[in-house]
PDB file of C-alpha atoms and ligand atoms in Angstrom:
ATOM      1  CA  UNK S  26     -36.997   2.132 -21.751  1.00 76.00           C
ATOM      2  CA  UNK S  27     -37.544   2.966 -18.091  1.00 82.00           C
ATOM      3  CA  UNK S  28     -40.840   4.605 -18.929  1.00 86.00           C
ATOM      4  CA  UNK S  29     -41.919   1.520 -20.864  1.00 87.00           C
ATOM      5  CA  UNK S  30     -40.958  -0.719 -17.969  1.00 85.00           C
ATOM      6  CA  UNK S  31     -42.864   1.472 -15.513  1.00 86.00           C
ATOM      7  CA  UNK S  32     -45.891   1.435 -17.775  1.00 86.00           C
ATOM      8  CA  UNK S  33     -45.614  -2.344 -17.871  1.00 85.00           C
ATOM      9  CA  UNK S  34     -45.470  -2.637 -14.079  1.00 85.00           C
ATOM     10  CA  UNK S  35     -48.675  -0.574 -13.763  1.00 85.00           C
ATOM     11  CA  UNK S  36     -50.672  -2.842 -16.068  1.00 82.00           C
ATOM     12  CA  UNK S  37     -52.924  -5.578 -14.671  1.00 81.00           C
ATOM     13  CA  UNK S  38     -51.771  -9.141 -15.286  1.00 82.00           C
ATOM     14  CA  UNK S  39     -53.494 -10.745 -18.290  1.00 82.00           C
ATOM     15  CA  UNK S  40     -54.966  -7.473 -19.502  1.00 85.00           C
ATOM     16  CA  UNK S  41     -54.806  -6.317 -23.097  1.00 86.00           C
ATOM     17  CA  UNK S  42     -52.922  -3.211 -22.073  1.00 86.00           C
ATOM     18  CA  UNK S  43     -50.359  -5.329 -20.286  1.00 85.00           C
ATOM     19  CA  UNK S  44     -49.799  -7.511 -23.323  1.00 86.00           C
ATOM     20  CA  UNK S  45     -49.187  -4.378 -25.357  1.00 87.00           C
ATOM     21  CA  UNK S  46     -46.787  -3.037 -22.748  1.00 84.00           C
ATOM     22  CA  UNK S  47     -44.899  -6.355 -22.777  1.00 85.00           C
ATOM     23  CA  UNK S  48     -44.531  -6.067 -26.532  1.00 86.00           C
ATOM     24  CA  UNK S  49     -43.247  -2.518 -26.198  1.00 85.00           C
ATOM     25  CA  UNK S  50     -40.633  -3.521 -23.640  1.00 85.00           C
ATOM     26  CA  UNK S  51     -39.520  -6.499 -25.743  1.00 88.00           C
ATOM     27  CA  UNK S  52     -39.260  -4.315 -28.823  1.00 89.00           C
ATOM     28  CA  UNK S  53     -37.123  -1.796 -26.956  1.00 87.00           C
ATOM     29  CA  UNK S  54     -34.875  -4.582 -25.683  1.00 88.00           C
ATOM     30  CA  UNK S  55     -34.350  -5.821 -29.237  1.00 89.00           C
ATOM     31  CA  UNK S  56     -33.634  -2.301 -30.415  1.00 90.00           C
ATOM     32  CA  UNK S  57     -31.044  -1.694 -27.702  1.00 87.00           C
ATOM     33  CA  UNK S  58     -29.387  -5.036 -28.429  1.00 87.00           C
ATOM     34  CA  UNK S  59     -29.202  -4.203 -32.125  1.00 90.00           C
ATOM     35  CA  UNK S  60     -27.753  -0.777 -31.411  1.00 89.00           C
ATOM     36  CA  UNK S  61     -25.145  -2.252 -29.085  1.00 87.00           C
ATOM     37  CA  UNK S  62     -24.083  -4.848 -31.617  1.00 90.00           C
ATOM     38  CA  UNK S  63     -23.929  -2.184 -34.278  1.00 92.00           C
ATOM     39  CA  UNK S  64     -21.824  -0.032 -31.985  1.00 90.00           C
ATOM     40  CA  UNK S  65     -19.524  -2.969 -31.179  1.00 89.00           C
ATOM     41  CA  UNK S  66     -18.994  -3.670 -34.902  1.00 93.00           C
ATOM     42  CA  UNK S  67     -18.202  -0.031 -35.632  1.00 93.00           C
ATOM     43  CA  UNK S  68     -15.841   0.278 -32.663  1.00 91.00           C
ATOM     44  CA  UNK S  69     -14.010  -2.940 -33.569  1.00 92.00           C
ATOM     45  CA  UNK S  70     -13.694  -1.919 -37.203  1.00 94.00           C
ATOM     46  CA  UNK S  71     -12.299   1.483 -36.197  1.00 93.00           C
ATOM     47  CA  UNK S  72      -9.689  -0.126 -33.953  1.00 92.00           C
ATOM     48  CA  UNK S  73      -8.635  -2.685 -36.568  1.00 93.00           C
ATOM     49  CA  UNK S  74      -8.295   0.046 -39.201  1.00 93.00           C
ATOM     50  CA  UNK S  75      -6.194   2.213 -36.949  1.00 92.00           C
ATOM     51  CA  UNK S  76      -4.021  -0.190 -34.987  1.00 91.00           C
ATOM     52  CA  UNK S  77      -1.642  -3.048 -35.796  1.00 91.00           C
ATOM     53  CA  UNK S  78      -1.551  -4.438 -32.330  1.00 91.00           C
ATOM     54  CA  UNK S  79      -4.342  -4.515 -29.786  1.00 92.00           C
ATOM     55  CA  UNK S  80      -3.927  -5.684 -26.207  1.00 93.00           C
ATOM     56  CA  UNK S  81      -6.788  -6.252 -23.816  1.00 91.00           C
ATOM     57  CA  UNK S  82      -7.391  -7.757 -20.422  1.00 88.00           C
ATOM     58  CA  UNK S  83      -8.106 -11.462 -20.422  1.00 85.00           C
ATOM     59  CA  UNK S  84     -11.692 -11.495 -19.208  1.00 77.00           C
ATOM     60  CA  UNK S  85     -11.489 -15.126 -18.067  1.00 72.00           C
ATOM     61  CA  UNK S  86      -8.471 -14.518 -15.839  1.00 64.00           C
ATOM     62  CA  UNK S  87     -10.062 -11.307 -14.696  1.00 54.00           C
ATOM     63  CA  UNK S  88     -13.209 -13.006 -13.487  1.00 53.00           C
ATOM     64  CA  UNK S  89     -11.192 -15.787 -11.826  1.00 52.00           C
ATOM     65  CA  UNK S  90      -8.855 -13.431 -10.004  1.00 46.00           C
ATOM     66  CA  UNK S  91     -11.465 -11.106  -8.574  1.00 43.00           C
ATOM     67  CA  UNK S  92     -14.084 -12.255  -6.139  1.00 39.00           C
ATOM     68  CA  UNK S  93     -16.994 -12.166  -6.453  1.00 37.00           C
ATOM     69  CA  UNK S  94     -16.804 -12.871 -10.174  1.00 34.00           C
ATOM     70  CA  UNK S  95     -17.837  -9.617 -11.810  1.00 36.00           C
ATOM     71  CA  UNK S  96     -19.401  -8.938 -15.144  1.00 40.00           C
ATOM     72  CA  UNK S  97     -16.729  -7.757 -17.567  1.00 41.00           C
ATOM     73  CA  UNK S  98     -16.411  -4.060 -16.869  1.00 44.00           C
ATOM     74  CA  UNK S  99     -17.660  -2.363 -20.040  1.00 44.00           C
ATOM     75  CA  UNK S 100     -15.520   0.698 -19.403  1.00 46.00           C
ATOM     76  CA  UNK S 101     -12.171  -0.964 -19.021  1.00 45.00           C
ATOM     77  CA  UNK S 102      -9.863   0.522 -21.583  1.00 47.00           C
ATOM     78  CA  UNK S 103      -7.925  -1.482 -24.096  1.00 53.00           C
ATOM     79  CA  UNK S 104      -4.489  -0.536 -25.316  1.00 53.00           C
ATOM     80  CA  UNK S 105      -3.469  -0.107 -28.876  1.00 57.00           C
ATOM     81  CA  UNK S 106      -0.545   0.604 -31.170  1.00 52.00           C
ATOM     82  CA  UNK S 107      -1.157   2.709 -34.260  1.00 49.00           C
ATOM     83  CA  UNK S 108      -0.655   1.065 -37.619  1.00 48.00           C
ATOM     84  CA  UNK S 109       2.968   0.994 -38.628  1.00 44.00           C
ATOM     85  CA  UNK S 110       4.260   1.719 -35.143  1.00 42.00           C
ATOM     86  CA  UNK S 111       7.139  -0.428 -34.047  1.00 39.00           C
ATOM     87  CA  UNK S 112       6.467  -2.738 -31.152  1.00 40.00           C
ATOM     88  CA  UNK S 113       9.571  -1.458 -29.411  1.00 37.00           C
ATOM     89  CA  UNK S 114       8.556   2.164 -29.718  1.00 34.00           C
ATOM     90  CA  UNK S 115       6.441   1.957 -26.589  1.00 38.00           C
ATOM     91  CA  UNK S 116       2.822   2.912 -26.165  1.00 40.00           C
ATOM     92  CA  UNK S 117       1.676   4.788 -29.226  1.00 37.00           C
ATOM     93  CA  UNK S 118      -1.832   5.425 -28.193  1.00 38.00           C
ATOM     94  CA  UNK S 119      -4.343   4.633 -25.564  1.00 38.00           C
ATOM     95  CA  UNK S 120      -7.985   4.512 -26.383  1.00 39.00           C
ATOM     96  CA  UNK S 121     -10.959   4.150 -24.143  1.00 38.00           C
ATOM     97  CA  UNK S 122     -13.558   2.127 -25.888  1.00 40.00           C
ATOM     98  CA  UNK S 123     -17.025   1.839 -24.453  1.00 42.00           C
ATOM     99  CA  UNK S 124     -17.705  -1.864 -24.708  1.00 47.00           C
ATOM    100  CA  UNK S 125     -21.325  -2.869 -24.177  1.00 45.00           C
ATOM    101  CA  UNK S 126     -20.537  -6.519 -23.494  1.00 63.00           C
ATOM    102  CA  UNK S 127     -16.859  -7.383 -23.149  1.00 74.00           C
ATOM    103  CA  UNK S 128     -17.112 -10.976 -24.378  1.00 81.00           C
ATOM    104  CA  UNK S 129     -19.260 -10.199 -27.407  1.00 85.00           C
ATOM    105  CA  UNK S 130     -17.113  -7.222 -28.289  1.00 88.00           C
ATOM    106  CA  UNK S 131     -13.879  -9.196 -28.087  1.00 89.00           C
ATOM    107  CA  UNK S 132     -15.292 -11.929 -30.319  1.00 91.00           C
ATOM    108  CA  UNK S 133     -16.249  -9.336 -32.927  1.00 92.00           C
ATOM    109  CA  UNK S 134     -12.858  -7.653 -32.570  1.00 92.00           C
ATOM    110  CA  UNK S 135     -10.982 -10.967 -32.947  1.00 93.00           C
ATOM    111  CA  UNK S 136     -12.870 -11.809 -36.139  1.00 94.00           C
ATOM    112  CA  UNK S 137     -12.221  -8.411 -37.706  1.00 94.00           C
ATOM    113  CA  UNK S 138      -8.569  -8.411 -36.634  1.00 94.00           C
ATOM    114  CA  UNK S 139      -7.992 -11.819 -38.185  1.00 94.00           C
ATOM    115  CA  UNK S 140      -9.538 -10.697 -41.431  1.00 93.00           C
ATOM    116  CA  UNK S 141      -7.327  -7.628 -41.507  1.00 93.00           C
ATOM    117  CA  UNK S 142      -4.132  -9.364 -40.393  1.00 93.00           C
ATOM    118  CA  UNK S 143      -3.948  -7.509 -37.090  1.00 92.00           C
ATOM    119  CA  UNK S 144      -2.771  -8.908 -33.821  1.00 92.00           C
ATOM    120  CA  UNK S 145      -4.968  -9.099 -30.742  1.00 92.00           C
ATOM    121  CA  UNK S 146      -3.438 -10.222 -27.487  1.00 91.00           C
ATOM    122  CA  UNK S 147      -5.134 -11.020 -24.182  1.00 90.00           C
ATOM    123  CA  UNK S 148      -3.061 -10.349 -21.089  1.00 90.00           C
ATOM    124  CA  UNK S 149      -3.299 -11.300 -17.456  1.00 88.00           C
ATOM    125  CA  UNK S 150      -5.024  -8.308 -15.871  1.00 85.00           C
ATOM    126  CA  UNK S 151      -3.630  -8.874 -12.386  1.00 85.00           C
ATOM    127  CA  UNK S 152      -1.682  -5.880 -11.083  1.00 86.00           C
ATOM    128  CA  UNK S 153      -2.420  -3.825 -14.182  1.00 90.00           C
ATOM    129  CA  UNK S 154      -4.188  -1.300 -11.978  1.00 91.00           C
ATOM    130  CA  UNK S 155      -1.495  -1.262  -9.286  1.00 94.00           C
ATOM    131  CA  UNK S 156       1.787  -0.995 -11.155  1.00 95.00           C
ATOM    132  CA  UNK S 157       3.357   2.433 -11.630  1.00 96.00           C
ATOM    133  CA  UNK S 158       4.180   3.046 -15.308  1.00 93.00           C
ATOM    134  CA  UNK S 159       6.885   5.508 -14.305  1.00 95.00           C
ATOM    135  CA  UNK S 160       8.910   3.506 -11.776  1.00 97.00           C
ATOM    136  CA  UNK S 161       7.410   0.006 -11.666  1.00 95.00           C
ATOM    137  CA  UNK S 162       6.427   0.189  -7.994  1.00 96.00           C
ATOM    138  CA  UNK S 163       3.455  -2.151  -7.524  1.00 96.00           C
ATOM    139  CA  UNK S 164       1.156  -1.724  -4.552  1.00 96.00           C
ATOM    140  CA  UNK S 165      -2.539  -1.542  -3.937  1.00 94.00           C
ATOM    141  CA  UNK S 166      -1.967   1.757  -2.113  1.00 96.00           C
ATOM    142  CA  UNK S 167      -1.066   3.256  -5.508  1.00 96.00           C
ATOM    143  CA  UNK S 168      -4.751   3.220  -6.269  1.00 94.00           C
ATOM    144  CA  UNK S 169      -6.430   5.299  -3.556  1.00 94.00           C
ATOM    145  CA  UNK S 170      -9.745   5.592  -5.412  1.00 93.00           C
ATOM    146  CA  UNK S 171     -11.368   4.033  -8.451  1.00 90.00           C
ATOM    147  CA  UNK S 172     -10.317   6.929 -10.702  1.00 92.00           C
ATOM    148  CA  UNK S 173      -6.979   7.939  -9.252  1.00 95.00           C
ATOM    149  CA  UNK S 174      -3.544   6.442  -9.552  1.00 96.00           C
ATOM    150  CA  UNK S 175      -0.936   7.915  -7.234  1.00 97.00           C
ATOM    151  CA  UNK S 176       2.379   6.104  -6.945  1.00 97.00           C
ATOM    152  CA  UNK S 177       3.490   5.845  -3.319  1.00 97.00           C
ATOM    153  CA  UNK S 178       7.142   5.483  -4.375  1.00 97.00           C
ATOM    154  CA  UNK S 179       7.717   8.174  -7.021  1.00 98.00           C
ATOM    155  CA  UNK S 180       4.589  10.319  -6.801  1.00 97.00           C
ATOM    156  CA  UNK S 181       3.471   9.650 -10.382  1.00 97.00           C
ATOM    157  CA  UNK S 182      -0.122  10.775 -10.733  1.00 96.00           C
ATOM    158  CA  UNK S 183      -2.578   9.837 -13.475  1.00 95.00           C
ATOM    159  CA  UNK S 184      -6.072   8.649 -14.202  1.00 94.00           C
ATOM    160  CA  UNK S 185      -6.350   5.017 -13.126  1.00 93.00           C
ATOM    161  CA  UNK S 186      -7.733   3.981 -16.530  1.00 89.00           C
ATOM    162  CA  UNK S 187      -4.734   5.496 -18.306  1.00 91.00           C
ATOM    163  CA  UNK S 188      -2.360   3.590 -16.053  1.00 93.00           C
ATOM    164  CA  UNK S 189      -4.351   0.384 -16.561  1.00 91.00           C
ATOM    165  CA  UNK S 190      -4.217   0.776 -20.327  1.00 91.00           C
ATOM    166  CA  UNK S 191      -0.459   1.496 -20.290  1.00 92.00           C
ATOM    167  CA  UNK S 192       0.145  -1.637 -18.241  1.00 93.00           C
ATOM    168  CA  UNK S 193      -2.078  -3.773 -20.466  1.00 92.00           C
ATOM    169  CA  UNK S 194      -0.232  -2.593 -23.563  1.00 92.00           C
ATOM    170  CA  UNK S 195       3.147  -3.155 -21.907  1.00 93.00           C
ATOM    171  CA  UNK S 196       2.137  -6.684 -20.875  1.00 92.00           C
ATOM    172  CA  UNK S 197       0.755  -7.370 -24.353  1.00 92.00           C
ATOM    173  CA  UNK S 198       3.965  -6.286 -26.062  1.00 92.00           C
ATOM    174  CA  UNK S 199       6.049  -8.328 -23.637  1.00 92.00           C
ATOM    175  CA  UNK S 200       3.906 -11.357 -24.333  1.00 91.00           C
ATOM    176  CA  UNK S 201       4.146 -10.856 -28.063  1.00 90.00           C
ATOM    177  CA  UNK S 202       7.930 -10.640 -27.852  1.00 90.00           C
ATOM    178  CA  UNK S 203       8.027 -13.812 -25.779  1.00 90.00           C
ATOM    179  CA  UNK S 204       5.890 -15.742 -28.261  1.00 84.00           C
ATOM    180  CA  UNK S 205       7.997 -14.522 -31.194  1.00 79.00           C
ATOM    181  CA  UNK S 206      11.347 -15.419 -29.608  1.00 71.00           C
TER     182      UNK S 206
HETATM  183 ZN1   ZN G 302       6.166   5.299  -9.390  1.00 75.39          ZN
END
């Protein structure tokens, strides 16, 4: 892709070679898009087959609460409960899913979940990266770097993505219980 784009930038405007290079770049773009969609479908299908309940960050709230409005982070983890697991049993599993485009992926996931009778719940992502899953202490100092979570109250230490996923699942289950009550 990069090579094709470089080749394109070297071609003279209006030349035959340039037109060919433009076609090559466009073809590669289409191919990547197709592969990403294919990957999103496979990932969503895998999750729906394996889990009864899927919680994820609400991308709309996320973009409102963080300035400047970011693109949905493709590497944010979701949180999932294995099929048959009780909602009160606590986190059953945490899966990192590489999402090429958060919005597109979630739309695909929602459609597949509905077809399979699974539950998908969006949760408010605020504080999900700051709250300690061990003691509940919530502070921005708990997150010294992008990757590390280190609770300033109890010393709990984990990968920040793991903590984020645990908090998203916890919030999702709480929200589900509230809507069922
Ligand atoms: Zn703690």
